[in-house]
Tab-separated table of C-alpha atoms and ligand atoms in Angstrom:
chain	number	residue	atom	x	y	z
A	1	MET	CA	-42.448	63.420	-30.843
A	2	THR	CA	-45.116	62.003	-33.156
A	3	SER	CA	-44.267	59.916	-36.219
A	4	ALA	CA	-43.935	61.860	-39.462
A	5	ALA	CA	-46.601	61.345	-42.112
A	6	ILE	CA	-44.370	59.641	-44.662
A	7	THR	CA	-44.540	55.855	-44.730
A	8	PRO	CA	-42.087	54.667	-47.341
A	9	PRO	CA	-42.765	51.619	-49.461
A	10	THR	CA	-40.948	48.467	-48.401
A	11	THR	CA	-39.381	48.086	-51.836
A	12	VAL	CA	-37.837	50.826	-53.908
A	13	ASP	CA	-37.941	50.662	-57.703
A	14	ARG	CA	-34.529	52.121	-58.346
A	15	PRO	CA	-32.001	52.412	-55.515
A	16	MET	CA	-29.831	55.516	-55.447
A	17	THR	CA	-26.722	55.066	-57.579
A	18	ASP	CA	-23.813	57.499	-57.854
A	19	PRO	CA	-21.911	58.387	-61.047
A	20	PHE	CA	-19.448	55.550	-60.403
A	21	GLY	CA	-22.191	52.923	-60.240
A	22	ARG	CA	-22.100	52.554	-56.448
A	23	THR	CA	-25.471	51.867	-54.808
A	24	ILE	CA	-26.069	54.177	-51.853
A	25	ASP	CA	-28.111	52.367	-49.238
A	26	TYR	CA	-26.424	53.413	-45.998
A	27	LEU	CA	-27.044	56.743	-44.265
A	28	ARG	CA	-25.146	58.033	-41.243
A	29	VAL	CA	-26.747	60.935	-39.442
A	30	SER	CA	-24.993	63.183	-36.963
A	31	ILE	CA	-27.894	64.271	-34.777
A	32	THR	CA	-25.805	66.694	-32.700
A	33	ASP	CA	-22.280	68.094	-32.927
A	34	ARG	CA	-22.072	68.235	-29.110
A	35	CYS	CA	-20.318	65.634	-27.035
A	36	ASP	CA	-19.636	64.986	-23.370
A	37	PHE	CA	-16.049	63.963	-24.228
A	38	ARG	CA	-13.276	65.973	-25.875
A	39	CYS	CA	-11.128	63.230	-27.414
A	40	VAL	CA	-7.731	64.647	-28.292
A	41	TYR	CA	-7.810	63.399	-31.895
A	42	CYS	CA	-11.416	64.468	-32.499
A	43	MET	CA	-11.911	67.922	-31.011
A	44	ALA	CA	-10.006	70.865	-29.626
A	45	GLU	CA	-10.660	71.327	-25.904
A	46	ASP	CA	-12.358	74.696	-26.458
A	47	MET	CA	-14.678	73.681	-29.296
A	48	THR	CA	-17.288	76.134	-30.494
A	49	PHE	CA	-20.513	74.302	-31.189
A	50	LEU	CA	-23.268	75.193	-33.606
A	51	PRO	CA	-25.950	77.548	-32.317
A	52	ARG	CA	-28.903	75.382	-31.270
A	53	ALA	CA	-31.160	77.390	-33.592
A	54	ASP	CA	-29.242	76.020	-36.601
A	55	LEU	CA	-30.037	72.410	-35.735
A	56	LEU	CA	-32.767	70.476	-37.453
A	57	THR	CA	-35.527	69.546	-35.048
A	58	LEU	CA	-36.025	65.868	-34.274
A	59	GLU	CA	-39.157	65.954	-36.464
A	60	GLU	CA	-37.116	67.379	-39.347
A	61	LEU	CA	-34.416	64.746	-38.846
A	62	ASP	CA	-37.098	62.093	-38.954
A	63	ARG	CA	-38.498	63.497	-42.187
A	64	LEU	CA	-35.043	63.720	-43.740
A	65	CYS	CA	-34.151	60.128	-42.775
A	66	SER	CA	-37.526	58.907	-43.998
A	67	ALA	CA	-36.968	60.592	-47.367
A	68	PHE	CA	-33.688	58.700	-47.720
A	69	ILE	CA	-35.387	55.455	-46.712
A	70	ALA	CA	-38.041	56.073	-49.353
A	71	LYS	CA	-35.177	56.383	-51.844
A	72	GLY	CA	-33.596	53.058	-50.926
A	73	VAL	CA	-31.538	53.524	-47.778
A	74	ARG	CA	-31.643	50.203	-45.864
A	75	LYS	CA	-29.288	50.959	-43.005
A	76	LEU	CA	-29.365	54.003	-40.775
A	77	ARG	CA	-26.759	54.883	-38.179
A	78	LEU	CA	-27.227	57.714	-35.691
A	79	THR	CA	-24.021	59.335	-34.572
A	80	GLY	CA	-22.617	62.702	-33.576
A	81	GLY	CA	-21.080	64.348	-31.593
A	82	GLU	CA	-22.517	62.024	-29.019
A	83	PRO	CA	-26.008	60.985	-30.187
A	84	LEU	CA	-27.185	60.014	-26.705
A	85	VAL	CA	-26.645	63.535	-25.310
A	86	ARG	CA	-29.199	65.143	-27.629
A	87	ARG	CA	-32.308	65.925	-25.605
A	88	ASN	CA	-35.226	63.627	-26.282
A	89	MET	CA	-33.253	61.625	-28.832
A	90	MET	CA	-35.047	58.404	-27.866
A	91	SER	CA	-38.221	59.832	-29.384
A	92	LEU	CA	-36.396	60.012	-32.721
A	93	VAL	CA	-35.187	56.428	-32.362
A	94	ARG	CA	-38.688	55.246	-31.483
A	95	SER	CA	-40.210	57.108	-34.381
A	96	LEU	CA	-37.624	55.851	-36.892
A	97	SER	CA	-38.119	52.307	-35.668
A	98	ARG	CA	-41.436	52.221	-37.572
A	99	HIS	CA	-39.344	51.690	-40.715
A	100	LEU	CA	-37.964	48.493	-39.200
A	101	LYS	CA	-41.509	47.291	-38.633
A	102	THR	CA	-42.564	48.004	-42.231
A	103	GLY	CA	-39.436	46.270	-43.523
A	104	ALA	CA	-38.265	49.427	-45.309
A	105	LEU	CA	-35.166	49.497	-43.126
A	106	ASP	CA	-32.926	46.511	-42.365
A	107	GLU	CA	-31.041	48.119	-39.541
A	108	LEU	CA	-31.245	51.071	-37.179
A	109	THR	CA	-28.113	51.462	-35.122
A	110	LEU	CA	-25.849	53.971	-33.469
A	111	THR	CA	-22.264	54.844	-32.668
A	112	THR	CA	-21.728	56.071	-29.133
A	113	ASN	CA	-18.992	56.774	-26.621
A	114	GLY	CA	-20.991	54.644	-24.167
A	115	SER	CA	-21.239	57.265	-21.421
A	116	GLN	CA	-25.062	57.284	-21.497
A	117	LEU	CA	-25.656	53.686	-22.521
A	118	ALA	CA	-26.566	52.457	-19.048
A	119	ARG	CA	-29.538	54.835	-19.198
A	120	PHE	CA	-30.715	54.042	-22.703
A	121	ALA	CA	-29.655	50.483	-23.586
A	122	ALA	CA	-32.920	48.767	-22.656
A	123	GLU	CA	-35.030	51.311	-24.528
A	124	LEU	CA	-32.803	51.086	-27.589
A	125	ALA	CA	-33.286	47.325	-27.621
A	126	ASP	CA	-37.024	47.827	-27.215
A	127	CYS	CA	-37.012	50.066	-30.314
A	128	GLY	CA	-35.506	47.297	-32.431
A	129	VAL	CA	-31.860	48.386	-32.250
A	130	ARG	CA	-29.851	45.153	-32.377
A	131	ARG	CA	-26.257	46.343	-32.280
A	132	VAL	CA	-24.267	49.373	-31.272
A	133	ASN	CA	-20.709	50.490	-31.887
A	134	VAL	CA	-18.972	51.795	-28.796
A	135	SER	CA	-15.825	53.871	-29.186
A	136	LEU	CA	-13.242	52.942	-26.582
A	137	ASP	CA	-9.525	53.420	-27.095
A	138	THR	CA	-8.055	52.150	-23.827
A	139	LEU	CA	-8.887	50.200	-20.674
A	140	ASP	CA	-6.433	52.210	-18.593
A	141	PRO	CA	-8.460	54.743	-16.547
A	142	ASP	CA	-5.715	57.397	-16.575
A	143	GLU	CA	-5.031	57.058	-20.281
A	144	PHE	CA	-8.783	57.058	-20.906
A	145	ARG	CA	-9.070	60.361	-19.077
A	146	ARG	CA	-6.091	61.758	-20.988
A	147	ILE	CA	-7.491	60.758	-24.390
A	148	THR	CA	-11.109	61.772	-23.758
A	149	ARG	CA	-10.150	64.730	-21.509
A	150	TRP	CA	-13.538	64.529	-19.753
A	151	GLY	CA	-14.514	60.854	-19.815
A	152	ASP	CA	-14.919	58.320	-17.014
A	153	LEU	CA	-13.922	54.768	-17.976
A	154	GLU	CA	-16.067	53.102	-15.280
A	155	ARG	CA	-19.152	54.728	-16.686
A	156	VAL	CA	-18.424	53.548	-20.207
A	157	LEU	CA	-17.765	50.002	-18.997
A	158	ALA	CA	-21.077	50.072	-17.121
A	159	GLY	CA	-22.741	51.258	-20.342
A	160	ILE	CA	-21.231	48.374	-22.306
A	161	ASP	CA	-22.429	45.985	-19.610
A	162	ALA	CA	-25.944	47.402	-19.783
A	163	ALA	CA	-25.984	47.107	-23.570
A	164	ARG	CA	-24.951	43.450	-23.420
A	165	THR	CA	-27.497	42.751	-20.695
A	166	ALA	CA	-30.177	44.333	-22.894
A	167	GLY	CA	-29.217	41.897	-25.643
A	168	LEU	CA	-27.454	44.402	-27.897
A	169	ALA	CA	-24.447	43.162	-29.817
A	170	VAL	CA	-21.554	45.513	-29.088
A	171	LYS	CA	-18.634	46.240	-31.372
A	172	ILE	CA	-15.719	48.213	-29.974
A	173	ASN	CA	-14.033	50.824	-32.178
A	174	SER	CA	-10.573	52.012	-31.199
A	175	VAL	CA	-8.514	54.738	-32.818
A	176	VAL	CA	-4.864	53.693	-32.583
A	177	LEU	CA	-2.672	56.523	-31.312
A	178	LYS	CA	1.087	56.761	-31.399
A	179	GLY	CA	2.747	56.555	-27.993
A	180	SER	CA	-0.667	56.178	-26.325
A	181	ASN	CA	-2.720	53.020	-26.787
A	182	GLU	CA	-0.635	51.450	-29.567
A	183	ASP	CA	0.957	48.903	-27.190
A	184	GLU	CA	-2.361	48.092	-25.552
A	185	ILE	CA	-4.051	46.706	-28.672
A	186	PRO	CA	-3.424	43.002	-27.870
A	187	SER	CA	-4.941	43.314	-24.382
A	188	LEU	CA	-7.849	45.426	-25.674
A	189	MET	CA	-8.477	42.724	-28.258
A	190	ARG	CA	-8.344	39.884	-25.723
A	191	TRP	CA	-10.774	41.784	-23.485
A	192	ALA	CA	-13.252	42.494	-26.306
A	193	HIS	CA	-13.072	39.000	-27.758
A	194	GLY	CA	-13.326	37.461	-24.294
A	195	LEU	CA	-16.718	39.156	-23.949
A	196	GLY	CA	-17.815	38.148	-27.430
A	197	MET	CA	-17.407	41.653	-28.867
A	198	GLY	CA	-15.708	42.469	-32.152
A	199	LEU	CA	-12.917	45.041	-32.183
A	200	THR	CA	-12.231	47.409	-35.062
A	201	LEU	CA	-9.068	49.484	-35.175
A	202	ILE	CA	-9.106	52.867	-36.907
A	203	GLU	CA	-6.296	54.999	-38.282
A	204	VAL	CA	-6.488	58.587	-37.096
A	205	MET	CA	-7.784	60.782	-39.917
A	206	PRO	CA	-6.834	64.408	-40.595
A	207	LEU	CA	-10.267	65.927	-39.919
A	208	GLY	CA	-10.565	69.395	-38.428
A	209	GLU	CA	-8.180	71.600	-36.470
A	210	ILE	CA	-7.476	69.977	-33.077
A	211	GLY	CA	-4.698	72.134	-31.707
A	212	GLU	CA	-1.923	69.617	-32.447
A	213	GLY	CA	-0.413	67.962	-35.524
A	214	ARG	CA	-1.605	64.590	-36.760
A	215	ILE	CA	1.883	63.279	-37.340
A	216	ASP	CA	2.215	62.982	-33.536
A	217	GLN	CA	-0.879	60.759	-33.353
A	218	TYR	CA	-0.809	58.690	-36.519
A	219	VAL	CA	0.179	55.008	-36.533
A	220	PRO	CA	-0.288	53.033	-39.769
A	221	LEU	CA	-2.370	49.963	-39.008
A	222	SER	CA	-0.101	47.900	-41.255
A	223	LEU	CA	2.406	48.219	-38.394
A	224	ILE	CA	-0.117	47.119	-35.748
A	225	ARG	CA	-1.150	44.176	-37.883
A	226	ALA	CA	2.461	43.110	-38.324
A	227	ARG	CA	3.041	43.318	-34.552
A	228	LEU	CA	-0.106	41.283	-33.831
A	229	SER	CA	0.895	38.685	-36.400
A	230	ALA	CA	3.973	37.868	-34.332
A	231	ASN	CA	1.760	36.372	-31.604
A	232	TYR	CA	-1.615	35.702	-33.221
A	233	THR	CA	-2.866	33.916	-36.310
A	234	LEU	CA	-4.909	36.360	-38.364
A	235	THR	CA	-7.089	34.760	-41.027
A	236	ASP	CA	-8.585	37.105	-43.625
A	237	LEU	CA	-12.370	37.077	-43.733
A	238	PRO	CA	-14.381	37.941	-46.836
A	239	ASP	CA	-15.781	41.477	-46.717
A	240	SER	CA	-19.449	41.528	-45.853
A	241	THR	CA	-20.334	45.103	-44.860
A	242	GLY	CA	-19.563	47.077	-48.028
A	243	GLY	CA	-17.775	49.440	-45.662
A	244	PRO	CA	-14.193	50.564	-45.255
A	245	ALA	CA	-13.206	47.889	-42.708
A	246	ARG	CA	-11.354	44.718	-43.594
A	247	TYR	CA	-11.717	41.848	-41.133
A	248	VAL	CA	-9.673	38.945	-39.868
A	249	ARG	CA	-10.503	36.140	-37.480
A	250	VAL	CA	-8.014	35.836	-34.652
A	251	GLU	CA	-7.604	32.085	-34.306
A	252	GLU	CA	-6.347	32.190	-30.713
A	253	THR	CA	-9.332	34.216	-29.411
A	254	GLY	CA	-11.978	33.171	-31.960
A	255	GLY	CA	-12.941	36.852	-32.272
A	256	ARG	CA	-13.195	39.244	-35.195
A	257	LEU	CA	-10.756	42.088	-35.681
A	258	GLY	CA	-11.356	44.893	-38.174
A	259	PHE	CA	-8.974	47.408	-39.689
A	260	ILE	CA	-10.137	50.777	-41.023
A	261	THR	CA	-7.195	52.142	-42.949
A	262	PRO	CA	-8.189	55.273	-44.853
A	263	LEU	CA	-4.574	56.409	-44.989
A	264	THR	CA	-2.680	53.254	-45.888
A	265	HIS	CA	-5.412	51.641	-47.993
A	266	ASN	CA	-8.851	52.961	-48.787
A	267	PHE	CA	-11.830	51.128	-50.198
A	268	CYS	CA	-13.649	54.005	-51.861
A	269	GLU	CA	-14.616	51.790	-54.809
A	270	SER	CA	-17.098	49.906	-52.610
A	271	CYS	CA	-18.409	52.946	-50.686
A	272	ASN	CA	-22.168	52.638	-50.137
A	273	ARG	CA	-22.778	55.527	-47.742
A	274	VAL	CA	-23.466	59.219	-47.353
A	275	ARG	CA	-23.602	61.367	-44.227
A	276	ILE	CA	-25.862	64.144	-43.089
A	277	THR	CA	-25.156	66.615	-40.325
A	278	CYS	CA	-27.510	67.924	-37.667
A	279	THR	CA	-28.002	71.078	-39.756
A	280	GLY	CA	-29.118	69.099	-42.797
A	281	THR	CA	-25.911	69.281	-44.828
A	282	ILE	CA	-25.126	66.188	-46.847
A	283	HIS	CA	-21.509	65.067	-47.221
A	284	THR	CA	-21.160	62.335	-49.779
A	285	CYS	CA	-17.523	61.612	-48.858
A	286	LEU	CA	-15.954	61.690	-45.388
A	287	GLY	CA	-12.607	62.758	-46.795
A	288	HIS	CA	-13.705	65.554	-49.126
A	289	GLU	CA	-14.881	69.135	-48.684
A	290	ASP	CA	-18.015	68.369	-50.743
A	291	ALA	CA	-21.281	69.511	-49.177
A	292	SER	CA	-24.855	70.283	-50.229
A	293	ASP	CA	-27.622	71.830	-48.209
A	294	LEU	CA	-30.768	69.770	-47.670
A	295	ARG	CA	-32.267	71.998	-44.963
A	296	ARG	CA	-33.497	74.610	-47.411
A	297	PRO	CA	-35.395	72.173	-49.672
A	298	LEU	CA	-36.645	70.349	-46.578
A	299	ARG	CA	-38.104	73.543	-45.135
A	300	ALA	CA	-39.241	75.011	-48.447
A	301	SER	CA	-42.180	72.684	-48.834
A	302	PRO	CA	-44.099	70.159	-46.759
A	303	ASP	CA	-43.945	67.575	-49.522
A	304	ASP	CA	-40.678	65.891	-50.407
A	305	ALA	CA	-40.327	66.675	-54.131
A	306	LEU	CA	-37.714	69.432	-53.701
A	307	LEU	CA	-35.887	67.466	-51.031
A	308	SER	CA	-35.802	64.350	-53.172
A	309	ALA	CA	-34.394	66.313	-56.118
A	310	ALA	CA	-31.718	67.870	-53.872
A	311	ILE	CA	-30.736	64.415	-52.596
A	312	ASP	CA	-30.451	63.135	-56.181
A	313	GLN	CA	-28.268	66.068	-57.114
A	314	ALA	CA	-25.945	65.484	-54.157
A	315	ILE	CA	-25.631	61.740	-54.865
A	316	GLY	CA	-24.932	62.654	-58.491
A	317	SER	CA	-21.819	64.542	-57.409
A	318	LYS	CA	-20.381	61.985	-54.954
A	319	PRO	CA	-16.579	62.050	-55.401
A	320	LYS	CA	-14.736	58.951	-56.513
A	321	GLY	CA	-12.477	58.863	-53.451
A	322	HIS	CA	-11.164	60.796	-50.513
A	323	ASP	CA	-8.371	63.325	-50.131
A	324	PHE	CA	-6.681	62.187	-46.907
A	325	ILE	CA	-2.947	62.489	-46.531
A	326	ILE	CA	-0.726	62.724	-43.448
A	327	ASP	CA	2.995	63.228	-43.780
A	328	ARG	CA	5.488	65.816	-42.652
A	329	ARG	CA	4.621	68.177	-45.513
A	330	HIS	CA	0.860	67.727	-44.985
A	331	ASN	CA	0.568	67.879	-41.203
A	332	ARG	CA	-2.657	69.888	-41.495
A	333	PRO	CA	-6.307	68.875	-41.718
A	334	SER	CA	-7.107	67.483	-45.193
A	335	VAL	CA	-10.727	68.294	-44.453
A	336	SER	CA	-11.680	71.265	-42.289
A	337	ARG	CA	-14.746	69.620	-40.672
A	338	HIS	CA	-14.293	67.785	-37.389
A	339	MET	CA	-15.510	64.189	-37.211
A	340	SER	CA	-18.038	65.359	-34.606
A	341	VAL	CA	-19.707	67.527	-37.258
A	342	THR	CA	-19.749	65.024	-40.082
A	343	GLY	CA	-20.555	62.094	-37.843
A	344	GLY	CA	-18.064	59.240	-37.484
B	401	LIG	N1	-19.589	60.116	-29.834
B	401	LIG	C1	-19.721	58.937	-30.604
B	401	LIG	C2	-18.542	58.027	-30.382
B	401	LIG	O1	-17.672	58.354	-29.586
B	401	LIG	O2	-18.509	56.969	-30.990
B	401	LIG	C3	-19.951	59.126	-32.087
B	401	LIG	C4	-19.174	60.172	-32.790
B	401	LIG	S1	-17.430	59.925	-32.875
B	401	LIG	C5	-16.974	61.332	-33.846
B	401	LIG	C6	-17.344	58.559	-33.975
B	401	LIG	C7	-16.014	57.879	-34.118
B	401	LIG	O3	-15.116	58.726	-34.778
B	401	LIG	C8	-15.351	57.485	-32.817
B	401	LIG	O4	-14.993	56.121	-32.894
B	401	LIG	C9	-14.101	58.331	-32.786
B	401	LIG	O5	-13.064	57.654	-32.138
B	401	LIG	C10	-13.837	58.509	-34.247
B	401	LIG	N2	-13.018	59.670	-34.599
B	401	LIG	C11	-13.178	60.947	-34.243
B	401	LIG	N3	-12.238	61.740	-34.795
B	401	LIG	C12	-11.454	60.920	-35.532
B	401	LIG	C13	-10.312	61.120	-36.363
B	401	LIG	N4	-9.797	62.328	-36.549
B	401	LIG	N5	-9.770	60.048	-36.969
B	401	LIG	C14	-10.296	58.810	-36.801
B	401	LIG	N6	-11.383	58.552	-36.051
B	401	LIG	C15	-11.944	59.594	-35.423
């Protein structure tokens, strides 16, 4: 893939701002809805994926990301589905890395299940990627297989190893699941912190039909925090990411622990991000059915005027907050899209 023609300026006059005064400078891009795992809380086992013809090409994804960067996005995260299973995806990473060199972008990163990291870690580092988030919910090989349905724990651990060897900082993200990994959190934390990796815990969110109810999976993280507090000293850290996680330092391990609690406590007031899918749909809120099409304006003209106007319009209708709820009366998806479509 060759680099797209657009070279954005390194400073932007007016950053994108939504109707609630929030600056939008963080873009998450799902570059494929496909994945080599079928995590029980994320997908149904027999998922139907988008026809390949509907996907934006890597060149189109580059142009779309570059248009956002030209409008003030400073941080770009590639996700999915599993971003590392999209064919030729490293050419997109390499091409986008030019924005790091110009200073237009502060960070290019990705969220991955780690299964392909051993193959790509060194090249990611070479492209200027400095950190990756790896999703890993358990260190028990049988439970790992049960949760991911198709995954191999050894392979993911080898991927994490390769990433660290390549000099990438690794953060582990774990969805806490009732009756599954909820009792393993202290040992997962000691493992991550022992290797110098942060750990962020995530409440399961009601996204998409998965073939079972959410009430059977959901554990409020307030409960996990209370259990941890019995044995560990958790010191609140000031928020630094503008994101939905709240962090503590665990005094006994010296490591950082994050909590993403969209159900028990959300932080929509500081939301700085929007998401685009691999078909060019923009979702300005993870927990809302809002959506606008950017593929049509992207394809309608080789210059970016229409696209830029469509982006402005979408940002102008970003909702104030999300619609998540899980209880016995609402044991259905709040949002019909799966996380693999929107991009976690
Ligand atoms: N395949 C990559 C990975 O595994 O990290 C990126 C995509 S995955 C959809 C991104 C993150 O979303 C993962 O950490 C996954 O555990 C999380 N996730 C998926 N479905 C979720 C749900 N319903 N609630 C909370 N987190 C979810």
